[in-house]
Coordinates of C-alpha atoms in Angstrom, one line a residue:
M1 CA 92.1 32.2 110.7
A2 CA 92.4 36.0 110.0
L3 CA 89.8 36.8 107.7
N4 CA 91.7 38.0 104.6
I5 CA 89.2 40.1 102.0
F6 CA 92.2 41.7 100.3
P7 CA 95.2 38.9 99.7
S8 CA 97.3 41.6 97.5
K9 CA 97.6 44.9 96.8
P10 CA 94.6 45.9 95.6
P11 CA 94.5 47.6 92.1
T12 CA 92.6 51.0 93.9
D13 CA 96.1 51.5 96.1
I14 CA 97.8 53.6 93.6
F15 CA 99.6 55.6 96.5
T16 CA 102.0 52.7 98.4
P17 CA 104.8 51.6 96.8
D18 CA 105.0 47.7 98.7
D19 CA 102.7 45.1 97.9
H20 CA 101.0 44.3 101.4
V21 CA 98.0 44.8 102.9
I22 CA 97.6 44.8 106.8
D23 CA 95.0 43.1 108.6
R24 CA 95.0 45.4 111.6
R25 CA 92.3 43.0 113.5
G26 CA 95.3 41.1 115.2
R27 CA 96.9 44.4 116.2
G28 CA 97.4 47.0 118.8
R29 CA 98.9 50.4 120.0
T30 CA 102.1 50.4 119.1
V31 CA 102.8 54.4 119.1
P32 CA 101.0 56.9 121.3
M33 CA 98.2 59.1 119.8
R34 CA 99.1 62.6 119.9
V35 CA 96.8 64.3 117.6
L36 CA 93.0 64.3 116.5
V37 CA 92.3 67.0 113.3
L38 CA 88.6 66.9 113.6
G39 CA 87.8 69.2 111.0
L40 CA 85.5 68.2 107.8
G41 CA 86.9 67.5 104.5
R42 CA 87.7 70.5 102.4
T43 CA 89.0 72.3 105.5
G44 CA 93.1 71.4 104.7
T45 CA 92.7 67.7 106.1
A46 CA 95.4 66.4 103.6
S47 CA 97.4 69.5 104.0
I48 CA 97.5 68.8 107.8
R49 CA 98.3 65.2 107.0
Q50 CA 101.2 65.9 105.2
A51 CA 102.1 68.6 107.4
L52 CA 102.0 66.0 110.2
K53 CA 103.6 63.3 108.4
S54 CA 106.3 65.9 107.7
L55 CA 107.0 66.5 111.4
G56 CA 108.0 62.4 111.8
I57 CA 110.8 63.4 109.7
L58 CA 111.8 66.3 111.8
L59 CA 111.0 65.2 115.6
P60 CA 111.7 61.9 117.3
W61 CA 108.8 61.3 118.2
G62 CA 107.2 61.7 114.7
Y63 CA 103.8 61.4 113.3
E64 CA 104.4 58.8 111.0
D65 CA 101.9 57.6 109.9
T66 CA 98.7 60.1 110.2
Y67 CA 95.0 58.3 109.3
H68 CA 93.5 60.0 106.4
M69 CA 90.2 59.0 104.5
M70 CA 92.7 57.3 101.7
S71 CA 94.3 55.7 104.4
A72 CA 91.5 53.0 104.2
S73 CA 90.1 54.1 100.4
V74 CA 92.7 53.6 98.4
E75 CA 95.6 52.4 100.4
N76 CA 94.8 50.0 102.7
P77 CA 91.2 49.0 102.5
S78 CA 90.8 46.3 104.2
D79 CA 90.4 48.4 107.1
C80 CA 86.6 48.9 105.7
I81 CA 85.9 46.1 107.9
L82 CA 86.9 47.7 111.1
W83 CA 85.1 50.9 110.0
Q84 CA 81.9 49.5 109.1
Q85 CA 81.8 47.6 112.7
A86 CA 82.4 50.9 114.2
F87 CA 79.8 52.7 112.1
A88 CA 77.2 49.2 113.0
A89 CA 78.0 49.7 116.9
K90 CA 77.0 53.9 116.8
Y91 CA 74.5 53.9 114.3
D92 CA 72.7 50.0 114.7
R93 CA 73.4 49.5 117.8
I94 CA 75.6 46.1 116.6
G95 CA 78.1 44.7 119.0
T96 CA 80.4 47.6 120.7
F97 CA 83.5 49.6 119.4
G98 CA 85.5 50.9 122.1
R99 CA 89.7 51.9 122.8
K100 CA 90.5 48.2 122.2
E101 CA 89.0 48.6 119.0
W102 CA 90.3 52.0 118.3
D103 CA 93.5 50.8 118.9
Q104 CA 93.3 47.7 116.5
L105 CA 92.4 50.4 113.8
L106 CA 94.6 53.3 114.7
G107 CA 97.4 51.8 116.7
D108 CA 100.0 52.5 114.4
C109 CA 99.3 56.1 113.6
Q110 CA 99.7 58.9 116.0
A111 CA 97.5 61.4 114.3
V112 CA 94.2 60.9 112.4
S113 CA 92.3 63.7 110.1
D114 CA 89.1 63.3 107.5
W115 CA 86.5 61.3 107.2
P116 CA 86.0 58.9 108.5
A117 CA 87.4 59.2 111.5
I118 CA 85.3 62.4 112.4
A119 CA 82.3 60.8 112.1
F120 CA 83.5 59.4 115.6
S121 CA 84.8 62.6 117.0
E122 CA 83.1 61.9 120.4
E123 CA 84.2 58.3 120.5
L124 CA 87.9 59.5 120.0
L125 CA 88.5 61.9 121.9
A126 CA 86.6 59.7 125.2
A127 CA 89.2 57.0 124.1
Y128 CA 92.3 59.4 123.6
P129 CA 91.3 62.3 126.3
E130 CA 95.2 63.1 126.1
A131 CA 95.4 63.6 122.7
K132 CA 95.7 67.1 121.6
V133 CA 93.2 68.6 119.1
I134 CA 93.6 70.6 115.4
L135 CA 89.8 71.9 114.5
P136 CA 90.2 73.5 111.2
W137 CA 87.8 76.2 110.5
R138 CA 86.6 77.3 106.8
D139 CA 83.9 79.8 106.0
I140 CA 80.8 77.7 105.3
D141 CA 80.0 79.1 101.8
S142 CA 83.7 78.7 101.1
W143 CA 83.8 75.6 101.6
Y144 CA 80.4 74.3 100.4
R145 CA 81.8 75.2 97.0
S146 CA 84.6 73.7 97.4
V147 CA 82.6 70.6 98.0
L148 CA 80.6 71.0 94.7
Q149 CA 84.4 72.1 92.7
T150 CA 85.0 68.3 92.1
T151 CA 81.3 68.0 89.8
L152 CA 80.5 67.4 86.1
I153 CA 79.9 70.7 84.7
W154 CA 79.3 70.0 80.9
S155 CA 79.0 67.3 78.6
G156 CA 78.9 67.5 75.1
P157 CA 77.4 64.9 72.0
G158 CA 80.1 63.4 69.8
D159 CA 79.1 63.7 65.7
G160 CA 79.8 60.0 65.3
L161 CA 79.5 56.7 66.7
A162 CA 83.4 56.3 66.9
S163 CA 84.2 60.3 67.0
N164 CA 86.8 61.1 70.1
A165 CA 87.8 64.8 71.4
Y166 CA 91.1 65.2 72.3
G167 CA 93.4 67.5 74.2
F168 CA 90.0 69.5 75.4
H169 CA 91.3 72.6 77.2
V170 CA 90.4 76.3 78.4
C171 CA 91.9 78.7 75.1
N172 CA 92.8 82.5 74.1
Y173 CA 90.8 82.4 70.8
N174 CA 91.3 85.6 68.8
G175 CA 92.8 88.1 71.2
S176 CA 90.4 86.9 73.7
V177 CA 91.4 85.6 77.0
A178 CA 90.5 82.1 78.7
N179 CA 86.5 82.1 77.1
H180 CA 86.8 79.5 74.6
L181 CA 87.5 75.9 74.7
C182 CA 89.9 74.3 71.7
F183 CA 89.8 70.2 71.1
F184 CA 90.2 67.9 68.5
Q185 CA 87.3 66.0 66.9
G186 CA 87.5 62.8 64.9
V187 CA 88.3 59.2 65.2
Q188 CA 91.5 57.1 65.7
M189 CA 92.8 54.2 64.3
F190 CA 96.8 52.1 64.8
G191 CA 98.1 55.3 67.1
Y192 CA 97.1 58.5 64.8
G193 CA 93.8 59.5 63.4
Q194 CA 91.7 62.1 61.1
G195 CA 89.9 65.4 61.8
Y196 CA 89.7 68.9 62.7
G197 CA 89.7 71.3 65.5
V198 CA 87.0 72.6 67.5
I199 CA 87.1 75.9 69.0
L200 CA 83.8 76.6 71.6
D201 CA 82.2 79.5 72.8
S202 CA 81.9 79.8 76.6
H203 CA 78.0 79.1 75.3
Y204 CA 79.0 76.2 73.7
Q205 CA 78.7 76.8 70.8
I206 CA 80.9 76.5 67.4
V207 CA 82.4 79.6 66.7
R208 CA 85.3 77.7 64.2
T209 CA 86.3 74.5 62.9
F210 CA 90.1 74.1 61.4
Q211 CA 91.6 71.5 59.5
S212 CA 94.8 72.2 58.0
Q213 CA 95.9 71.3 54.3
G214 CA 96.6 67.4 54.1
G215 CA 94.1 66.5 57.2
S216 CA 94.7 67.1 60.7
D217 CA 95.8 64.5 63.6
I218 CA 94.5 63.8 66.3
H219 CA 98.0 64.9 68.7
E220 CA 98.0 68.4 68.6
F221 CA 95.5 71.1 68.1
A222 CA 96.5 74.5 70.4
L223 CA 96.4 77.4 69.5
V224 CA 99.7 80.4 69.8
D225 CA 99.8 84.2 69.6
D226 CA 96.9 84.8 71.7
G227 CA 94.7 82.5 69.5
R228 CA 95.1 84.0 66.0
R229 CA 97.1 81.2 65.0
A230 CA 96.7 77.1 65.2
L231 CA 99.4 74.6 66.0
V232 CA 98.5 71.1 64.3
T233 CA 100.2 67.7 63.8
R234 CA 99.2 65.7 61.0
Y235 CA 100.5 62.2 59.6
K236 CA 101.7 61.6 55.6
S237 CA 103.4 57.9 54.2
R238 CA 106.4 58.8 52.0
V239 CA 108.9 57.0 50.5
H240 CA 112.0 56.7 51.8
D241 CA 115.3 55.7 51.0
F242 CA 116.4 53.1 53.9
G243 CA 119.5 51.5 51.7
D244 CA 121.9 53.0 54.4
L245 CA 120.6 50.8 57.2
P246 CA 120.6 46.9 57.8
N247 CA 116.9 46.2 57.5
P248 CA 115.1 47.0 55.2
Q249 CA 117.3 47.9 52.4
G250 CA 116.4 50.5 50.2
L251 CA 112.9 52.6 49.2
M252 CA 110.5 51.8 52.3
T253 CA 107.3 53.5 52.9
A254 CA 107.4 55.4 56.3
M255 CA 105.5 58.1 57.9
D256 CA 106.5 61.5 58.1
G257 CA 105.5 63.3 61.3
I258 CA 104.7 66.8 60.1
F259 CA 103.1 69.8 62.4
T260 CA 101.9 73.0 61.0
E261 CA 101.4 76.8 62.0
T262 CA 98.3 78.9 60.2
D263 CA 96.9 81.8 60.3
L264 CA 93.0 81.3 61.2
G265 CA 92.3 85.0 60.0
T266 CA 94.0 84.1 56.2
N267 CA 94.3 80.3 56.4
F268 CA 97.9 80.6 54.8
V269 CA 100.2 78.0 56.2
T270 CA 103.2 80.1 58.0
F271 CA 105.3 77.4 58.9
Q272 CA 106.0 73.5 58.5
W273 CA 107.9 70.9 59.6
S274 CA 108.5 67.2 58.7
S275 CA 110.3 65.0 60.7
L276 CA 111.8 63.0 57.6
N277 CA 113.6 66.1 56.3
H278 CA 115.6 66.9 59.9
I279 CA 115.1 63.3 61.6
K280 CA 116.5 60.5 60.1
P281 CA 115.1 57.4 60.7
V282 CA 117.3 54.8 62.9
D283 CA 114.7 52.3 64.1
P284 CA 112.7 50.7 60.7
I285 CA 111.5 47.7 62.5
R286 CA 108.4 49.4 63.6
P287 CA 105.6 48.2 61.3
L288 CA 102.4 50.5 60.7
E289 CA 99.5 48.3 59.2
L290 CA 97.2 50.0 57.6
E291 CA 93.8 49.3 57.6
N292 CA 93.1 49.6 53.9
G293 CA 95.5 47.1 52.9
Q294 CA 98.3 48.5 51.2
A295 CA 101.9 48.0 52.6
P296 CA 102.9 48.3 56.1
V297 CA 104.5 51.4 56.4
H298 CA 107.3 52.4 59.0
D299 CA 106.2 55.1 61.8
Y300 CA 109.4 55.4 62.6
F301 CA 109.0 58.9 64.4
H302 CA 105.5 59.4 65.9
I303 CA 105.0 62.7 67.0
N304 CA 102.9 63.5 70.0
S305 CA 102.8 67.2 70.8
V306 CA 104.6 70.5 69.7
V307 CA 104.6 73.8 71.5
K308 CA 105.7 77.1 70.4
N309 CA 108.0 79.4 72.9
R310 CA 108.6 83.2 72.8
D311 CA 111.1 83.4 70.7
G312 CA 109.0 81.7 68.1
D313 CA 111.1 78.4 68.1
Y314 CA 109.1 74.8 68.7
L315 CA 109.3 72.1 71.5
V316 CA 108.4 68.9 69.8
T317 CA 107.8 65.3 71.3
A318 CA 108.2 62.0 69.7
R319 CA 107.5 58.9 71.0
H320 CA 108.7 56.2 68.9
T321 CA 112.2 58.2 69.1
S322 CA 112.0 58.4 72.6
A323 CA 113.0 61.8 72.5
V324 CA 112.1 66.0 72.5
Y325 CA 113.4 68.3 70.1
K326 CA 113.5 71.9 70.0
V327 CA 113.3 72.8 66.6
S328 CA 114.3 76.8 65.2
G329 CA 111.1 78.6 63.9
A330 CA 113.7 80.5 61.4
D331 CA 114.8 77.0 59.3
G332 CA 112.9 74.4 60.7
H333 CA 116.6 72.9 61.8
V334 CA 117.2 71.1 65.0
I335 CA 118.1 73.3 67.6
W336 CA 118.6 70.7 70.3
Q337 CA 118.1 67.3 71.1
L338 CA 117.7 65.4 74.7
S339 CA 117.3 61.3 73.7
N340 CA 118.7 58.3 75.0
G341 CA 120.1 57.5 71.1
P342 CA 123.7 58.7 70.4
D343 CA 122.5 62.0 68.8
S344 CA 121.5 63.4 71.8
T345 CA 122.6 66.8 72.5
F346 CA 122.6 66.1 76.4
T347 CA 124.1 63.4 78.9
F348 CA 121.1 62.2 81.2
R349 CA 122.3 61.9 85.3
G350 CA 120.8 58.9 86.6
F351 CA 117.3 58.9 84.7
M352 CA 116.2 58.1 81.5
I353 CA 112.8 59.0 79.0
W354 CA 111.6 56.6 77.3
G355 CA 108.3 57.3 74.9
P356 CA 107.6 60.4 76.0
H357 CA 104.4 62.5 75.7
H358 CA 103.3 66.2 76.2
A359 CA 106.8 67.9 76.7
R360 CA 106.4 71.8 77.7
Y361 CA 108.7 74.7 78.6
R362 CA 108.7 76.3 81.9
S363 CA 111.3 78.2 81.9
E364 CA 114.3 79.3 79.8
N365 CA 117.7 81.3 78.9
Q366 CA 121.0 81.4 77.4
S367 CA 122.6 78.8 79.7
H368 CA 119.5 76.8 80.8
S369 CA 116.1 75.6 80.2
I370 CA 113.5 73.5 82.3
I371 CA 110.9 71.8 80.3
T372 CA 108.4 69.3 81.7
L373 CA 107.2 65.9 80.2
F374 CA 105.2 62.6 80.6
N375 CA 107.4 59.6 80.4
N376 CA 105.8 56.6 79.7
G377 CA 108.3 54.1 80.3
Y378 CA 107.2 52.6 77.2
N379 CA 107.8 53.9 73.6
G380 CA 105.1 51.2 72.1
V381 CA 108.2 48.4 71.5
S382 CA 110.3 48.5 74.8
T383 CA 109.9 49.4 78.3
G384 CA 112.2 51.9 79.7
A385 CA 111.1 51.9 83.4
N386 CA 109.2 50.0 86.1
Q387 CA 106.5 52.9 85.9
S388 CA 104.9 56.0 84.1
S389 CA 105.7 59.5 85.7
G390 CA 105.5 63.2 85.3
M391 CA 109.0 64.9 85.2
V392 CA 110.6 68.3 85.7
I393 CA 114.4 68.5 83.8
M394 CA 116.6 70.8 83.9
L395 CA 118.8 71.0 80.5
D396 CA 122.6 73.0 80.9
H397 CA 123.8 74.1 77.8
T398 CA 127.6 74.5 79.1
S399 CA 128.0 71.1 80.3
F400 CA 125.6 69.6 78.3
Q401 CA 123.8 67.4 80.9
A402 CA 120.1 66.6 81.6
T403 CA 119.5 66.7 85.4
L404 CA 116.0 65.3 86.6
L405 CA 114.7 68.0 89.3
R406 CA 111.2 66.3 90.2
E407 CA 109.4 63.3 88.9
Y408 CA 105.4 63.0 90.2
G409 CA 103.6 59.6 90.3
S410 CA 107.0 57.3 90.7
Q411 CA 105.6 55.4 93.6
E412 CA 102.2 55.4 92.5
Q413 CA 103.1 52.5 89.9
L414 CA 101.3 53.1 87.6
G415 CA 102.3 52.6 83.7
S416 CA 100.3 54.2 80.9
V417 CA 101.7 52.4 77.6
S418 CA 100.1 55.5 75.9
K419 CA 99.4 59.0 76.0
G420 CA 99.4 61.0 79.3
S421 CA 100.3 64.7 80.1
F422 CA 101.8 67.4 82.4
Q423 CA 100.2 70.6 83.6
T424 CA 101.6 73.1 85.7
L425 CA 99.5 75.4 87.0
S426 CA 99.7 78.5 88.0
N427 CA 100.3 78.3 91.9
S428 CA 103.1 75.8 90.8
N429 CA 100.8 72.6 91.7
I430 CA 100.9 69.9 88.9
V431 CA 98.0 67.8 87.5
I432 CA 99.3 64.3 85.7
G433 CA 96.5 62.8 83.3
W434 CA 97.4 58.9 83.1
G435 CA 96.6 58.1 79.5
S436 CA 95.8 54.7 78.8
Q437 CA 95.5 54.5 82.9
A438 CA 91.8 56.1 83.6
H439 CA 93.7 58.6 86.4
I440 CA 93.8 62.1 87.4
T441 CA 96.4 63.2 89.8
E442 CA 97.5 66.6 91.1
Y443 CA 100.3 67.3 93.6
L444 CA 101.5 70.0 95.5
D445 CA 105.4 71.3 93.8
D446 CA 106.9 69.1 96.3
G447 CA 105.5 66.0 95.2
T448 CA 102.2 65.8 97.9
Q449 CA 98.9 64.5 96.6
V450 CA 96.3 67.3 97.0
F451 CA 93.5 64.7 94.4
N452 CA 92.9 61.7 92.7
A453 CA 90.3 60.5 90.5
S454 CA 89.6 57.3 88.4
F455 CA 87.2 57.2 85.2
V456 CA 84.6 54.2 86.6
G457 CA 84.9 51.2 84.0
G458 CA 88.1 52.1 82.7
G459 CA 89.0 53.9 79.6
D460 CA 91.8 56.2 78.7
T461 CA 92.2 60.1 78.2
Y462 CA 94.5 62.0 76.0
R463 CA 95.4 64.7 78.2
V464 CA 94.0 66.6 81.2
F465 CA 94.0 70.3 81.9
K466 CA 92.6 72.0 85.2
D467 CA 91.5 75.8 84.4
G468 CA 89.1 78.5 85.4
W469 CA 86.1 78.3 83.1
T470 CA 82.9 80.5 83.1
G471 CA 80.2 78.9 81.3
H472 CA 76.9 80.5 80.0
P473 CA 75.0 77.9 78.0
V474 CA 72.0 78.7 75.6
E475 CA 69.9 76.1 76.5
K476 CA 67.3 76.2 79.9
P477 CA 67.6 74.2 83.0
D478 CA 66.3 70.7 82.3
L479 CA 63.8 69.8 84.7
W480 CA 61.9 66.1 85.4
V481 CA 59.1 66.3 87.9
Y482 CA 57.9 62.7 89.9
A483 CA 55.5 61.3 91.2
R484 CA 54.5 58.4 92.6
T485 CA 50.8 58.9 92.6
A486 CA 48.6 61.8 92.5
Q487 CA 48.3 62.2 96.3
A488 CA 52.2 61.5 96.9
P489 CA 54.9 64.0 97.3
I490 CA 56.7 65.2 93.9
V491 CA 60.3 65.1 93.5
L492 CA 61.8 67.5 91.4
Y493 CA 65.0 67.2 89.6
V494 CA 66.8 70.3 88.0
S495 CA 70.1 70.3 85.9
W496 CA 71.8 73.3 83.8
N497 CA 74.5 71.7 81.9
G498 CA 77.3 73.9 81.2
A499 CA 76.3 76.3 83.9
T500 CA 79.1 77.3 86.3
E501 CA 77.5 80.6 88.0
V502 CA 74.0 78.8 89.8
H503 CA 74.5 78.5 93.5
G504 CA 70.9 77.5 93.8
W505 CA 67.3 76.6 93.1
R506 CA 64.2 78.0 93.5
F507 CA 61.4 75.5 93.0
Y508 CA 57.8 76.8 91.9
L509 CA 53.9 75.0 91.6
G510 CA 51.4 75.0 89.4
N511 CA 47.8 73.1 89.2
G512 CA 45.3 73.2 86.9
P513 CA 46.4 74.1 82.9
I514 CA 50.1 74.1 82.6
T515 CA 49.5 77.6 80.4
S516 CA 48.1 79.0 83.6
N517 CA 51.0 82.1 85.3
S518 CA 49.4 81.2 88.7
S519 CA 52.0 79.4 90.7
N520 CA 53.5 78.7 94.3
L521 CA 56.9 79.0 95.4
A522 CA 57.4 75.9 97.3
G523 CA 61.2 76.2 98.6
F524 CA 64.5 76.7 98.0
K525 CA 67.9 74.6 97.5
V526 CA 71.4 75.2 97.5
K527 CA 72.8 73.4 93.9
D528 CA 74.8 70.2 95.1
G529 CA 76.2 68.7 92.6
F530 CA 75.2 68.1 88.6
E531 CA 71.5 66.9 89.6
T532 CA 69.8 69.1 92.6
N533 CA 67.0 67.2 93.8
F534 CA 63.7 68.6 95.5
T535 CA 60.8 66.8 97.2
S536 CA 58.0 69.0 98.2
T537 CA 55.4 68.4 100.7
E538 CA 52.2 68.4 98.2
Y539 CA 51.2 67.1 95.1
A540 CA 51.3 69.8 91.8
T541 CA 50.3 69.1 87.9
W542 CA 53.3 70.9 86.9
A543 CA 56.2 72.6 88.0
F544 CA 59.0 74.7 87.3
A545 CA 62.6 75.7 88.8
E546 CA 64.5 79.1 88.5
A547 CA 68.1 79.0 88.6
V548 CA 69.5 82.1 91.1
S549 CA 73.3 82.8 91.6
A550 CA 75.1 83.1 94.9
D551 CA 74.0 86.9 95.5
G552 CA 70.5 86.6 94.7
V553 CA 69.9 86.9 90.9
S554 CA 67.4 85.6 88.7
L555 CA 69.7 83.5 86.3
R556 CA 67.3 81.5 84.7
N557 CA 63.7 79.6 84.4
S558 CA 63.0 76.2 83.1
S559 CA 60.4 75.3 81.4
K560 CA 57.1 74.1 82.4
V561 CA 57.3 70.6 83.2
M562 CA 54.4 68.2 83.8
T563 CA 54.3 65.8 86.3
W564 CA 55.2 62.4 85.6
S565 CA 53.4 59.4 87.5
P566 CA 53.9 55.7 86.9
G567 CA 51.0 53.7 85.6
E568 CA 49.6 50.5 87.3
G569 CA 51.9 48.0 85.7
L570 CA 55.3 49.7 86.6
N571 CA 54.3 51.3 90.0
S572 CA 55.7 48.3 91.6
S573 CA 59.2 48.9 90.5
C574 CA 59.2 52.5 91.8
D575 CA 59.6 54.2 95.3
E576 CA 58.3 57.7 96.4
M577 CA 61.9 59.0 94.5
Q578 CA 61.8 57.3 91.0
C579 CA 61.2 54.3 89.4
F580 CA 64.0 51.6 88.3
E581 CA 65.4 50.3 85.4
K582 CA 65.5 46.2 84.9
E583 CA 68.3 45.2 86.0
S584 CA 70.7 43.9 83.5
Y585 CA 72.5 40.6 83.2
S586 CA 75.4 42.5 81.8
L587 CA 76.6 44.0 84.9
V588 CA 79.0 43.0 87.2
R589 CA 77.8 43.5 90.6
Y590 CA 79.6 42.0 93.3
N591 CA 80.0 43.3 97.7
L592 CA 83.6 44.0 98.7
L593 CA 81.9 44.2 102.3
P594 CA 81.9 41.6 104.6
D595 CA 79.2 39.9 106.0
L596 CA 79.5 41.9 109.9
S597 CA 77.8 39.1 111.7
G598 CA 80.0 36.3 110.5
L599 CA 83.5 37.1 110.5
G600 CA 84.7 33.5 110.1
A601 CA 84.9 32.6 106.4
P602 CA 86.9 34.5 103.6
A603 CA 84.6 36.7 101.0
Q604 CA 84.7 34.7 97.9
P605 CA 83.6 37.0 94.2
D606 CA 81.2 34.8 92.1
A607 CA 83.7 33.4 89.3
G608 CA 80.8 33.4 87.1
R609 CA 80.1 37.0 87.6
L610 CA 83.6 38.0 87.6
E611 CA 84.1 36.4 84.2
G612 CA 86.7 38.6 81.9
V613 CA 87.4 41.2 84.9
Q614 CA 90.8 41.3 85.6
P615 CA 92.7 43.8 87.5
L616 CA 95.1 46.9 86.5
E617 CA 98.4 45.5 85.9
P618 CA 101.4 48.5 85.9
K619 CA 103.6 46.4 83.7
F620 CA 103.8 46.5 80.2
N621 CA 102.7 43.8 77.9
P622 CA 101.8 43.2 74.1
L623 CA 98.0 42.2 75.3
F624 CA 97.8 44.5 77.3
I625 CA 98.7 47.3 74.3
V626 CA 96.3 46.0 72.6
F627 CA 93.1 46.2 75.0
A628 CA 94.3 49.6 75.8
M629 CA 94.3 50.7 72.3
I630 CA 90.9 49.0 71.3
C631 CA 89.0 50.3 75.0
G632 CA 90.5 53.9 74.0
V633 CA 89.2 53.6 70.5
L634 CA 85.4 51.7 71.4
S635 CA 84.8 52.6 75.1
I636 CA 85.3 56.6 75.0
G637 CA 84.8 57.2 71.7
L638 CA 80.6 55.8 71.3
C639 CA 79.2 59.1 72.4
V640 CA 80.8 61.4 73.9
R641 CA 82.6 64.5 73.4
A642 CA 84.2 65.9 76.5
F643 CA 83.0 66.1 80.1
V644 CA 84.1 69.2 82.0
L645 CA 85.6 68.7 85.3
K646 CA 86.2 71.5 88.0
G647 CA 88.9 70.3 90.1
A648 CA 89.0 70.0 93.8
K649 CA 90.1 73.0 95.7
F650 CA 92.1 71.8 99.1

């Protein structure tokens, strides 16, 4: 009986559209193996895979499919059963793994690239001597920097227990270019919030906070006009006459969507726009219960983004009207509207937008506009698409038609009930933040995926941005020095929160009083992540670390730190590298890897230990909406201000 570890499409698979899992153990070779790409990851293996897959369309024999690390890690994780057998045979001498087994694992592929295949270069060459070999090469320093660039750079604490950061991005401020960080800091309830904008310099010091008159909302805090003015959104309840609508009738409280532009030098508001002054409510059946027990208000518009173009006009996105508006910077009138309603200026050609976020200009002239947006496919009440996606849309101002030029993520089948972002990079790549789905994806312009990440434990992201950044923290590097006993070698752990110019670390050891200036260089290690560890061959009573740039310049030293060793009662819980915390019974722990010694029965996870754990469900339903809102407020907002990530380069 075949072992079926994954009976249906696993939630990790955001790549393949079909709900299927391939058990390769009963398969064999169906196509010849033609190409072995045996270069390390980050040498272009993903791009080569895509090129070979594209040749599968052009050539009669094709290269569909080309096996890659993503084939096993997310697309068909049950492949890991065979990969585990291959590793056991090669490194542990358990069993054998020859041509028959390689044909089972790779029988549907005419090419392989990236890990884990490159760990078996010799075995693959022996199994497929007729295959051509591609060996991509990259300068080792460039390769190493690329490997390091997918790592945490800086994190900072929030201002309160439920304080969140929204829209964290590199920004221009007061005429300076790309050397500040901007974000909104505050709390949100019921889809909007209160707080203030924060501007940090390259030392991660607050240089300015900003709150507009009447308060600031979470949805937009962006600097315009070379960082001299601030665009912010806010929400305000306001009595409105619904008398011309069938239900409700008469005066009712509506939520007004407002944005303002403020001169940061004078704090004068230079422009203000109100949705109720320009957009007529057409859907009153959207109550929003206020937390203080007041009567419900109708959040008919729900402004979630605004951006200014070079002509001084604005692009406004509204979730609840499922619309994008171009607003005149002269008098606030709506120049055009793209929506599914009867007031849309444009007719959709074979597609729709539903509950969009983060609309941005890409290009614009008198005859055409090209905009980008994140289309949730859900507007808080109803569903208008089977999944969320990023869209590039062309608007024809002559024929008044809207054409979908490109859609990103339609095959991932991710359904984001709220939030989301779309960024076009200077190299034309696209970065999608999936909002309530805890994923980040980067694509080439043609839709080829080059990077994907997700947050362990779930949560969500408001917007995701990728940009260049150089940080110069004012704090010293942090160092921890450990030895299991006074006779054991010491282990040093060093990090420098926010520093981007560190190439490596020099480690110095000293004995005697920590006030002594006598120390010896113990060694050097290239930085290998947010935290780098170094093991000395000898014991020392204290140590310090020196940060070094790529050209050998000393950047800064840590403080001198005394070596810590556990006492007798704790020593049994330690090894030569660290001491271990007591395991929490609240942790969900289970093993997806099968027992290699007996593949006769399915792996059955402990139902008791998995209680309450559910797979991600891409379709929309009210329970999931509530769950996503709660997670967004509680899990992300507990104590984290922001994480700065450097995106991967391929």
